[in-house]
Amino acid sequence: MEFGGFGSIIAAFLAALFVNVVIFTVWKGYKERKEQEKRKKWWKENVIYHIYPRSFQDSSGDGNGDLRGIVNRLDYFEFLGIKILYLSPIFTSPMVDNGYDVSDFKDIDPLFGNMNDFDELLKETHARGMKLMLDFVPNHTSDQHPWFLESRSSRHSPKRDWYVWLNPAAGGGPPNNWVSVFGGSAWSYDAKTGQYYLHQFCAEQPDLNLRNIEVRQALNEVLMFWLDRGVDGFRVDAVPHLVEDSKFRDEPTKSEYDPSRPQHDHLEHIFTKNLDYNHKIVQEWRALLDKYKDSYRILIGEIMADLPDVIRYYGGRNNEFDFPFNFGLLGLDDTKTAEDVYQVISEYLAALPRGKWPNWVLGNHDVPRIGSKVGPEYCRALNVLLLTLPGTAITYYGEEIGMTDAKVPLKSQKDFRDPQRSPMQWCSERHAGFSSGTKLWLPVAKNFKTVNAEAQKLDPTSMLHLYRELVRLRSAYKCFKGLGFKVVYVDTSILAYTRSEGHCKFLIVINFGHESWTGALNGISGSGIVEIDSEMKMKGTSIQFDKIALHKAQALVIQMTEKNELMKIVLN
Ligand code: GLC
């Protein structure tokens, strides 16, 4: 009996201990998650500014942008309130694909400067409380990379398996029907060793074999090299292509395809894109970045694919990319209506599972500029859209001043994407202030006399000031930091939505139409005060939601008063 009493004391003690351990573990997990969320804030709340380094600012006078040029322009970002810079590749490269053909992942191409310049850029950005992200190009190297030179030197090279080599097909010719993204067979023949190597882009960009553990280790060392230097994260290039079918099966032709589209679009890429193995690799990278506890390092994926394939790259347990780029808005052009914009936004948000962080992109170095596709007069409205949608906004350099594609004569084009990579338009002087050199690597767009940062800085009603106001809005009001978002009205011209959190409530109304518009937003009642007008004229004006008037391409960001109520949510 006594023993039984003692036993139950022990049992009670053990039970209490167990409960405490459970509570402690849950509490610790909760604290860690909270801590992690706090560390992630920097890229959730700030805008990411995408710099194409060769075109941003030349400091040496050789007609190419460089790292010192970026250092010299850091004040610009302070003026705008931009806190995160992402640079397209700056590594040693023969520049066949403008730096996406890397021949040394751990050095700076002389075109951009040297490692001292890089360290200074990193130090200066950090000193200003900013973050710096780089491009990571793991799918392929340059054919001049020592790894590939070694690999192609002999079938018995210790690095032969670092790339994807195959014998010719039985009757001769490439091993299978795979096609490069840039057109033509994805295989090139190496006469010396009598085999074909795989390249999903140019022939000068042989694909690494990421199934090989030594290759993955070497790539991890590349990541660590930059992370140890203090880099804040990476945009990962060409993610869908990381690994291919290990049986190298032919890809089927699509049941329907447009013969005028590039050859790559004719095939169903079931053996070369988005294989499950890719996710395992991305998880390894995420885990590697998570080892850096001093500050959160971000990983963003470039995935050109259908939405479900893109979304998978968040990872089931948020263990892959912090976000894969959302390229939905890249499809906008002058045929699109407000309803089409709504469609893109709602499809994306509907596909996004709970707990995943959204993001928005209007342009990048691979596609024509948004101002050229949609028309320059809509650039202000599009910046309002970009910076008021829920999630991280990414701006391609020059979008903040409404840059459009440069005209590059076909015969002098080095790449079909040259027009959207033209030099940043800083001022109305020679070469738009981009370079003091005589010959630029690409011409400046003709409109630089009026479309430039300096002129717009002097004009308080300019797009640059609008952009700056939008960045300020995002940091001043908590409803732009969270994800509260509801569409309250849409027709062919008008898109209206609210952003809200607690008492913080804003209504955004955008006219994507070709004419002025006056009407009632039947999803919402009451009134508010204009906080931002895309035309930079109506700030402080009181607006009744049953009678809103907007010029063509005008957008208003209206702070809702306490009395406003969403009458009914028309959409969502
Ligand atoms: C990515 C880059 C593009 C490059 C390709 C091959 O899509 O954005 O510029 O040509 O990868 O590296």
PDB file of C-alpha atoms in Angstrom, residues 80-291:
ATOM      1  CA  LEU A  80      13.643  55.683 -53.061  1.00  0.00           C
ATOM      2  CA  GLY A  81      13.580  53.693 -49.828  1.00  0.00           C
ATOM      3  CA  ILE A  82      14.734  50.515 -51.609  1.00  0.00           C
ATOM      4  CA  LYS A  83      16.371  48.081 -49.208  1.00  0.00           C
ATOM      5  CA  ILE A  84      17.161  44.992 -51.300  1.00  0.00           C
ATOM      6  CA  LEU A  85      19.277  44.776 -54.424  1.00  0.00           C
ATOM      7  CA  TYR A  86      19.483  41.696 -56.581  1.00  0.00           C
ATOM      8  CA  LEU A  87      22.190  41.518 -59.249  1.00  0.00           C
ATOM      9  CA  SER A  88      22.071  39.402 -62.400  1.00  0.00           C
ATOM     10  CA  PRO A  89      25.346  37.419 -62.772  1.00  0.00           C
ATOM     11  CA  ILE A  90      28.616  39.257 -62.167  1.00  0.00           C
ATOM     12  CA  PHE A  91      30.887  36.191 -62.275  1.00  0.00           C
ATOM     13  CA  THR A  92      33.728  35.431 -64.698  1.00  0.00           C
ATOM     14  CA  SER A  93      32.154  34.607 -68.028  1.00  0.00           C
ATOM     15  CA  PRO A  94      32.838  34.593 -71.779  1.00  0.00           C
ATOM     16  CA  MET A  95      29.462  36.443 -71.974  1.00  0.00           C
ATOM     17  CA  VAL A  96      27.914  34.207 -74.618  1.00  0.00           C
ATOM     18  CA  ASP A  97      24.686  34.442 -72.595  1.00  0.00           C
ATOM     19  CA  ASN A  98      25.609  37.680 -70.832  1.00  0.00           C
ATOM     20  CA  GLY A  99      27.001  36.168 -67.685  1.00  0.00           C
ATOM     21  CA  TYR A 100      24.618  33.188 -67.460  1.00  0.00           C
ATOM     22  CA  ASP A 101      27.533  31.166 -68.866  1.00  0.00           C
ATOM     23  CA  VAL A 102      29.837  31.175 -65.852  1.00  0.00           C
ATOM     24  CA  SER A 103      33.485  30.104 -66.144  1.00  0.00           C
ATOM     25  CA  ASP A 104      34.385  30.838 -62.510  1.00  0.00           C
ATOM     26  CA  PHE A 105      31.624  30.920 -59.904  1.00  0.00           C
ATOM     27  CA  LYS A 106      33.939  32.350 -57.264  1.00  0.00           C
ATOM     28  CA  ASP A 107      35.301  35.398 -59.038  1.00  0.00           C
ATOM     29  CA  ILE A 108      34.093  38.649 -60.570  1.00  0.00           C
ATOM     30  CA  ASP A 109      34.256  39.180 -64.322  1.00  0.00           C
ATOM     31  CA  PRO A 110      36.755  41.976 -65.132  1.00  0.00           C
ATOM     32  CA  LEU A 111      33.965  43.698 -67.049  1.00  0.00           C
ATOM     33  CA  PHE A 112      32.333  44.405 -63.671  1.00  0.00           C
ATOM     34  CA  GLY A 113      35.509  45.022 -61.626  1.00  0.00           C
ATOM     35  CA  ASN A 114      37.143  42.742 -59.108  1.00  0.00           C
ATOM     36  CA  MET A 115      36.573  41.130 -55.732  1.00  0.00           C
ATOM     37  CA  ASN A 116      37.589  44.321 -53.882  1.00  0.00           C
ATOM     38  CA  ASP A 117      34.870  46.183 -55.729  1.00  0.00           C
ATOM     39  CA  PHE A 118      32.411  43.489 -54.764  1.00  0.00           C
ATOM     40  CA  ASP A 119      33.422  43.582 -51.112  1.00  0.00           C
ATOM     41  CA  GLU A 120      33.048  47.321 -51.123  1.00  0.00           C
ATOM     42  CA  LEU A 121      29.602  47.097 -52.664  1.00  0.00           C
ATOM     43  CA  LEU A 122      28.564  44.570 -50.046  1.00  0.00           C
ATOM     44  CA  LYS A 123      30.017  46.635 -47.213  1.00  0.00           C
ATOM     45  CA  GLU A 124      28.365  49.815 -48.455  1.00  0.00           C
ATOM     46  CA  THR A 125      24.950  48.220 -48.940  1.00  0.00           C
ATOM     47  CA  HIS A 126      25.096  46.709 -45.461  1.00  0.00           C
ATOM     48  CA  ALA A 127      26.305  49.985 -43.958  1.00  0.00           C
ATOM     49  CA  ARG A 128      23.136  51.563 -45.325  1.00  0.00           C
ATOM     50  CA  GLY A 129      20.956  48.865 -43.814  1.00  0.00           C
ATOM     51  CA  MET A 130      20.402  47.291 -47.215  1.00  0.00           C
ATOM     52  CA  LYS A 131      20.662  43.696 -48.425  1.00  0.00           C
ATOM     53  CA  LEU A 132      22.431  42.291 -51.456  1.00  0.00           C
ATOM     54  CA  MET A 133      21.370  39.196 -53.385  1.00  0.00           C
ATOM     55  CA  LEU A 134      23.247  37.440 -56.177  1.00  0.00           C
ATOM     56  CA  ASP A 135      22.318  35.147 -59.045  1.00  0.00           C
ATOM     57  CA  PHE A 136      23.152  31.450 -58.651  1.00  0.00           C
ATOM     58  CA  VAL A 137      23.415  29.532 -61.935  1.00  0.00           C
ATOM     59  CA  PRO A 138      23.618  25.835 -61.023  1.00  0.00           C
ATOM     60  CA  ASN A 139      22.083  24.200 -64.099  1.00  0.00           C
ATOM     61  CA  HIS A 140      25.022  24.800 -66.391  1.00  0.00           C
ATOM     62  CA  THR A 141      28.457  26.338 -66.680  1.00  0.00           C
ATOM     63  CA  SER A 142      30.281  27.975 -69.551  1.00  0.00           C
ATOM     64  CA  ASP A 143      32.030  25.542 -71.905  1.00  0.00           C
ATOM     65  CA  GLN A 144      35.170  27.432 -70.807  1.00  0.00           C
ATOM     66  CA  HIS A 145      34.735  26.485 -67.139  1.00  0.00           C
ATOM     67  CA  PRO A 146      37.712  24.361 -65.981  1.00  0.00           C
ATOM     68  CA  TRP A 147      35.216  21.687 -64.877  1.00  0.00           C
ATOM     69  CA  PHE A 148      33.947  21.303 -68.430  1.00  0.00           C
ATOM     70  CA  LEU A 149      37.398  21.556 -70.031  1.00  0.00           C
ATOM     71  CA  GLU A 150      38.464  18.716 -67.763  1.00  0.00           C
ATOM     72  CA  SER A 151      35.255  16.764 -68.392  1.00  0.00           C
ATOM     73  CA  ARG A 152      35.532  16.939 -72.175  1.00  0.00           C
ATOM     74  CA  SER A 153      39.253  16.108 -72.185  1.00  0.00           C
ATOM     75  CA  SER A 154      38.652  12.343 -72.092  1.00  0.00           C
ATOM     76  CA  ARG A 155      35.951   9.747 -71.540  1.00  0.00           C
ATOM     77  CA  HIS A 156      37.993   8.680 -68.516  1.00  0.00           C
ATOM     78  CA  SER A 157      38.282  12.134 -66.982  1.00  0.00           C
ATOM     79  CA  PRO A 158      37.424  12.118 -63.253  1.00  0.00           C
ATOM     80  CA  LYS A 159      34.993  14.910 -64.095  1.00  0.00           C
ATOM     81  CA  ARG A 160      33.412  13.166 -67.113  1.00  0.00           C
ATOM     82  CA  ASP A 161      30.270  12.489 -65.086  1.00  0.00           C
ATOM     83  CA  TRP A 162      30.050  16.110 -63.904  1.00  0.00           C
ATOM     84  CA  TYR A 163      28.244  16.837 -67.171  1.00  0.00           C
ATOM     85  CA  VAL A 164      25.734  14.795 -69.165  1.00  0.00           C
ATOM     86  CA  TRP A 165      27.546  12.784 -71.858  1.00  0.00           C
ATOM     87  CA  LEU A 166      25.939  10.163 -74.110  1.00  0.00           C
ATOM     88  CA  ASN A 167      26.848   8.091 -77.128  1.00  0.00           C
ATOM     89  CA  PRO A 168      25.292   8.999 -80.470  1.00  0.00           C
ATOM     90  CA  ALA A 169      21.950   7.363 -81.299  1.00  0.00           C
ATOM     91  CA  ALA A 170      22.093   3.886 -82.877  1.00  0.00           C
ATOM     92  CA  GLY A 171      21.957   5.256 -86.411  1.00  0.00           C
ATOM     93  CA  GLY A 172      24.179   8.233 -85.537  1.00  0.00           C
ATOM     94  CA  GLY A 173      23.103  11.744 -84.557  1.00  0.00           C
ATOM     95  CA  PRO A 174      21.984  13.126 -81.165  1.00  0.00           C
ATOM     96  CA  PRO A 175      21.038  10.566 -78.472  1.00  0.00           C
ATOM     97  CA  ASN A 176      17.368  11.670 -78.357  1.00  0.00           C
ATOM     98  CA  ASN A 177      14.909  14.333 -79.532  1.00  0.00           C
ATOM     99  CA  TRP A 178      15.448  16.859 -76.715  1.00  0.00           C
ATOM    100  CA  VAL A 179      15.444  20.456 -77.844  1.00  0.00           C
ATOM    101  CA  SER A 180      17.305  23.424 -76.365  1.00  0.00           C
ATOM    102  CA  VAL A 181      15.284  26.335 -74.937  1.00  0.00           C
ATOM    103  CA  PHE A 182      17.064  28.519 -77.490  1.00  0.00           C
ATOM    104  CA  GLY A 183      16.173  26.154 -80.378  1.00  0.00           C
ATOM    105  CA  GLY A 184      17.920  23.245 -82.121  1.00  0.00           C
ATOM    106  CA  SER A 185      19.005  19.957 -80.576  1.00  0.00           C
ATOM    107  CA  ALA A 186      19.911  20.061 -76.871  1.00  0.00           C
ATOM    108  CA  TRP A 187      22.942  17.902 -77.721  1.00  0.00           C
ATOM    109  CA  SER A 188      26.296  18.905 -79.202  1.00  0.00           C
ATOM    110  CA  TYR A 189      28.845  16.460 -80.519  1.00  0.00           C
ATOM    111  CA  ASP A 190      32.375  16.385 -79.192  1.00  0.00           C
ATOM    112  CA  ALA A 191      34.482  14.905 -81.972  1.00  0.00           C
ATOM    113  CA  LYS A 192      37.509  14.260 -79.776  1.00  0.00           C
ATOM    114  CA  THR A 193      35.727  11.878 -77.417  1.00  0.00           C
ATOM    115  CA  GLY A 194      32.979  10.775 -79.809  1.00  0.00           C
ATOM    116  CA  GLN A 195      30.065  11.595 -77.492  1.00  0.00           C
ATOM    117  CA  TYR A 196      27.338  14.206 -77.204  1.00  0.00           C
ATOM    118  CA  TYR A 197      26.942  16.575 -74.233  1.00  0.00           C
ATOM    119  CA  LEU A 198      23.646  18.047 -73.086  1.00  0.00           C
ATOM    120  CA  HIS A 199      22.911  21.767 -73.082  1.00  0.00           C
ATOM    121  CA  GLN A 200      19.393  22.991 -72.447  1.00  0.00           C
ATOM    122  CA  PHE A 201      20.398  26.521 -73.418  1.00  0.00           C
ATOM    123  CA  CYS A 202      23.304  27.522 -75.748  1.00  0.00           C
ATOM    124  CA  ALA A 203      25.875  24.960 -76.864  1.00  0.00           C
ATOM    125  CA  GLU A 204      28.375  27.059 -74.863  1.00  0.00           C
ATOM    126  CA  GLN A 205      26.348  26.302 -71.691  1.00  0.00           C
ATOM    127  CA  PRO A 206      26.812  22.564 -71.002  1.00  0.00           C
ATOM    128  CA  ASP A 207      24.390  21.190 -68.398  1.00  0.00           C
ATOM    129  CA  LEU A 208      25.936  20.068 -65.135  1.00  0.00           C
ATOM    130  CA  ASN A 209      24.931  16.616 -63.925  1.00  0.00           C
ATOM    131  CA  LEU A 210      23.243  17.478 -60.633  1.00  0.00           C
ATOM    132  CA  ARG A 211      22.569  13.829 -59.880  1.00  0.00           C
ATOM    133  CA  ASN A 212      26.289  13.567 -59.209  1.00  0.00           C
ATOM    134  CA  ILE A 213      26.961  14.220 -55.527  1.00  0.00           C
ATOM    135  CA  GLU A 214      30.400  15.720 -56.222  1.00  0.00           C
ATOM    136  CA  VAL A 215      28.775  18.331 -58.455  1.00  0.00           C
ATOM    137  CA  ARG A 216      26.247  19.195 -55.774  1.00  0.00           C
ATOM    138  CA  GLN A 217      29.060  19.462 -53.235  1.00  0.00           C
ATOM    139  CA  ALA A 218      30.988  21.793 -55.559  1.00  0.00           C
ATOM    140  CA  LEU A 219      27.870  23.938 -56.005  1.00  0.00           C
ATOM    141  CA  ASN A 220      27.289  24.013 -52.247  1.00  0.00           C
ATOM    142  CA  GLU A 221      30.818  25.342 -51.920  1.00  0.00           C
ATOM    143  CA  VAL A 222      29.915  28.105 -54.350  1.00  0.00           C
ATOM    144  CA  LEU A 223      26.925  29.040 -52.203  1.00  0.00           C
ATOM    145  CA  MET A 224      29.027  28.962 -49.031  1.00  0.00           C
ATOM    146  CA  PHE A 225      31.746  31.059 -50.653  1.00  0.00           C
ATOM    147  CA  TRP A 226      29.288  33.934 -51.122  1.00  0.00           C
ATOM    148  CA  LEU A 227      27.292  33.330 -47.947  1.00  0.00           C
ATOM    149  CA  ASP A 228      30.481  33.446 -45.881  1.00  0.00           C
ATOM    150  CA  ARG A 229      31.297  36.775 -47.504  1.00  0.00           C
ATOM    151  CA  GLY A 230      27.942  38.045 -46.241  1.00  0.00           C
ATOM    152  CA  VAL A 231      25.663  37.837 -49.262  1.00  0.00           C
ATOM    153  CA  ASP A 232      22.004  37.907 -48.194  1.00  0.00           C
ATOM    154  CA  GLY A 233      20.627  35.352 -50.603  1.00  0.00           C
ATOM    155  CA  PHE A 234      20.228  34.184 -54.167  1.00  0.00           C
ATOM    156  CA  ARG A 235      17.946  34.098 -57.140  1.00  0.00           C
ATOM    157  CA  VAL A 236      18.411  30.612 -58.575  1.00  0.00           C
ATOM    158  CA  ASP A 237      18.539  30.396 -62.359  1.00  0.00           C
ATOM    159  CA  ALA A 238      16.719  27.971 -64.665  1.00  0.00           C
ATOM    160  CA  VAL A 239      15.404  25.739 -61.867  1.00  0.00           C
ATOM    161  CA  PRO A 240      13.030  23.541 -63.954  1.00  0.00           C
ATOM    162  CA  HIS A 241      16.022  22.221 -65.897  1.00  0.00           C
ATOM    163  CA  LEU A 242      18.197  21.036 -62.993  1.00  0.00           C
ATOM    164  CA  VAL A 243      17.925  17.290 -63.693  1.00  0.00           C
ATOM    165  CA  GLU A 244      16.624  15.197 -66.566  1.00  0.00           C
ATOM    166  CA  ASP A 245      15.197  11.734 -67.047  1.00  0.00           C
ATOM    167  CA  SER A 246      17.873   9.209 -66.151  1.00  0.00           C
ATOM    168  CA  LYS A 247      16.714   6.963 -69.048  1.00  0.00           C
ATOM    169  CA  PHE A 248      16.950   9.845 -71.538  1.00  0.00           C
ATOM    170  CA  ARG A 249      13.610   9.003 -73.133  1.00  0.00           C
ATOM    171  CA  ASP A 250      12.348  10.994 -76.130  1.00  0.00           C
ATOM    172  CA  GLU A 251       9.848  13.704 -75.252  1.00  0.00           C
ATOM    173  CA  PRO A 252       6.420  13.441 -76.875  1.00  0.00           C
ATOM    174  CA  THR A 253       5.254  16.098 -79.321  1.00  0.00           C
ATOM    175  CA  LYS A 254       2.320  18.128 -77.969  1.00  0.00           C
ATOM    176  CA  SER A 255      -1.034  17.014 -79.364  1.00  0.00           C
ATOM    177  CA  GLU A 256      -1.533  20.611 -80.460  1.00  0.00           C
ATOM    178  CA  TYR A 257       1.093  23.241 -80.953  1.00  0.00           C
ATOM    179  CA  ASP A 258       1.612  26.428 -82.896  1.00  0.00           C
ATOM    180  CA  PRO A 259       4.259  25.686 -85.557  1.00  0.00           C
ATOM    181  CA  SER A 260       5.224  29.368 -85.624  1.00  0.00           C
ATOM    182  CA  ARG A 261       6.287  29.150 -81.954  1.00  0.00           C
ATOM    183  CA  PRO A 262       9.913  28.224 -81.153  1.00  0.00           C
ATOM    184  CA  GLN A 263      10.771  24.531 -81.497  1.00  0.00           C
ATOM    185  CA  HIS A 264      11.061  24.141 -77.720  1.00  0.00           C
ATOM    186  CA  ASP A 265       7.315  24.805 -77.418  1.00  0.00           C
ATOM    187  CA  HIS A 266       6.414  21.864 -79.667  1.00  0.00           C
ATOM    188  CA  LEU A 267       7.384  19.186 -77.159  1.00  0.00           C
ATOM    189  CA  GLU A 268       5.849  18.057 -73.859  1.00  0.00           C
ATOM    190  CA  HIS A 269       8.798  18.495 -71.477  1.00  0.00           C
ATOM    191  CA  ILE A 270       8.030  15.580 -69.226  1.00  0.00           C
ATOM    192  CA  PHE A 271      11.618  14.319 -69.170  1.00  0.00           C
ATOM    193  CA  THR A 272      13.573  17.571 -68.984  1.00  0.00           C
ATOM    194  CA  LYS A 273      11.562  19.936 -66.751  1.00  0.00           C
ATOM    195  CA  ASN A 274      10.440  19.982 -63.144  1.00  0.00           C
ATOM    196  CA  LEU A 275      11.367  16.413 -62.251  1.00  0.00           C
ATOM    197  CA  ASP A 276      10.797  15.408 -58.607  1.00  0.00           C
ATOM    198  CA  TYR A 277      14.536  15.178 -58.033  1.00  0.00           C
ATOM    199  CA  ASN A 278      14.781  18.976 -58.488  1.00  0.00           C
ATOM    200  CA  HIS A 279      12.897  19.440 -55.232  1.00  0.00           C
ATOM    201  CA  LYS A 280      15.352  17.319 -53.308  1.00  0.00           C
ATOM    202  CA  ILE A 281      18.175  19.519 -54.578  1.00  0.00           C
ATOM    203  CA  VAL A 282      16.412  22.767 -53.712  1.00  0.00           C
ATOM    204  CA  GLN A 283      15.729  21.391 -50.222  1.00  0.00           C
ATOM    205  CA  GLU A 284      19.449  20.769 -49.792  1.00  0.00           C
ATOM    206  CA  TRP A 285      20.189  24.380 -50.704  1.00  0.00           C
ATOM    207  CA  ARG A 286      17.511  25.720 -48.356  1.00  0.00           C
ATOM    208  CA  ALA A 287      18.947  23.599 -45.540  1.00  0.00           C
ATOM    209  CA  LEU A 288      22.406  24.938 -46.297  1.00  0.00           C
ATOM    210  CA  LEU A 289      21.200  28.543 -46.113  1.00  0.00           C
ATOM    211  CA  ASP A 290      19.399  27.780 -42.853  1.00  0.00           C
ATOM    212  CA  LYS A 291      22.737  26.968 -41.247  1.00  0.00           C
TER     213      LYS A 291
END
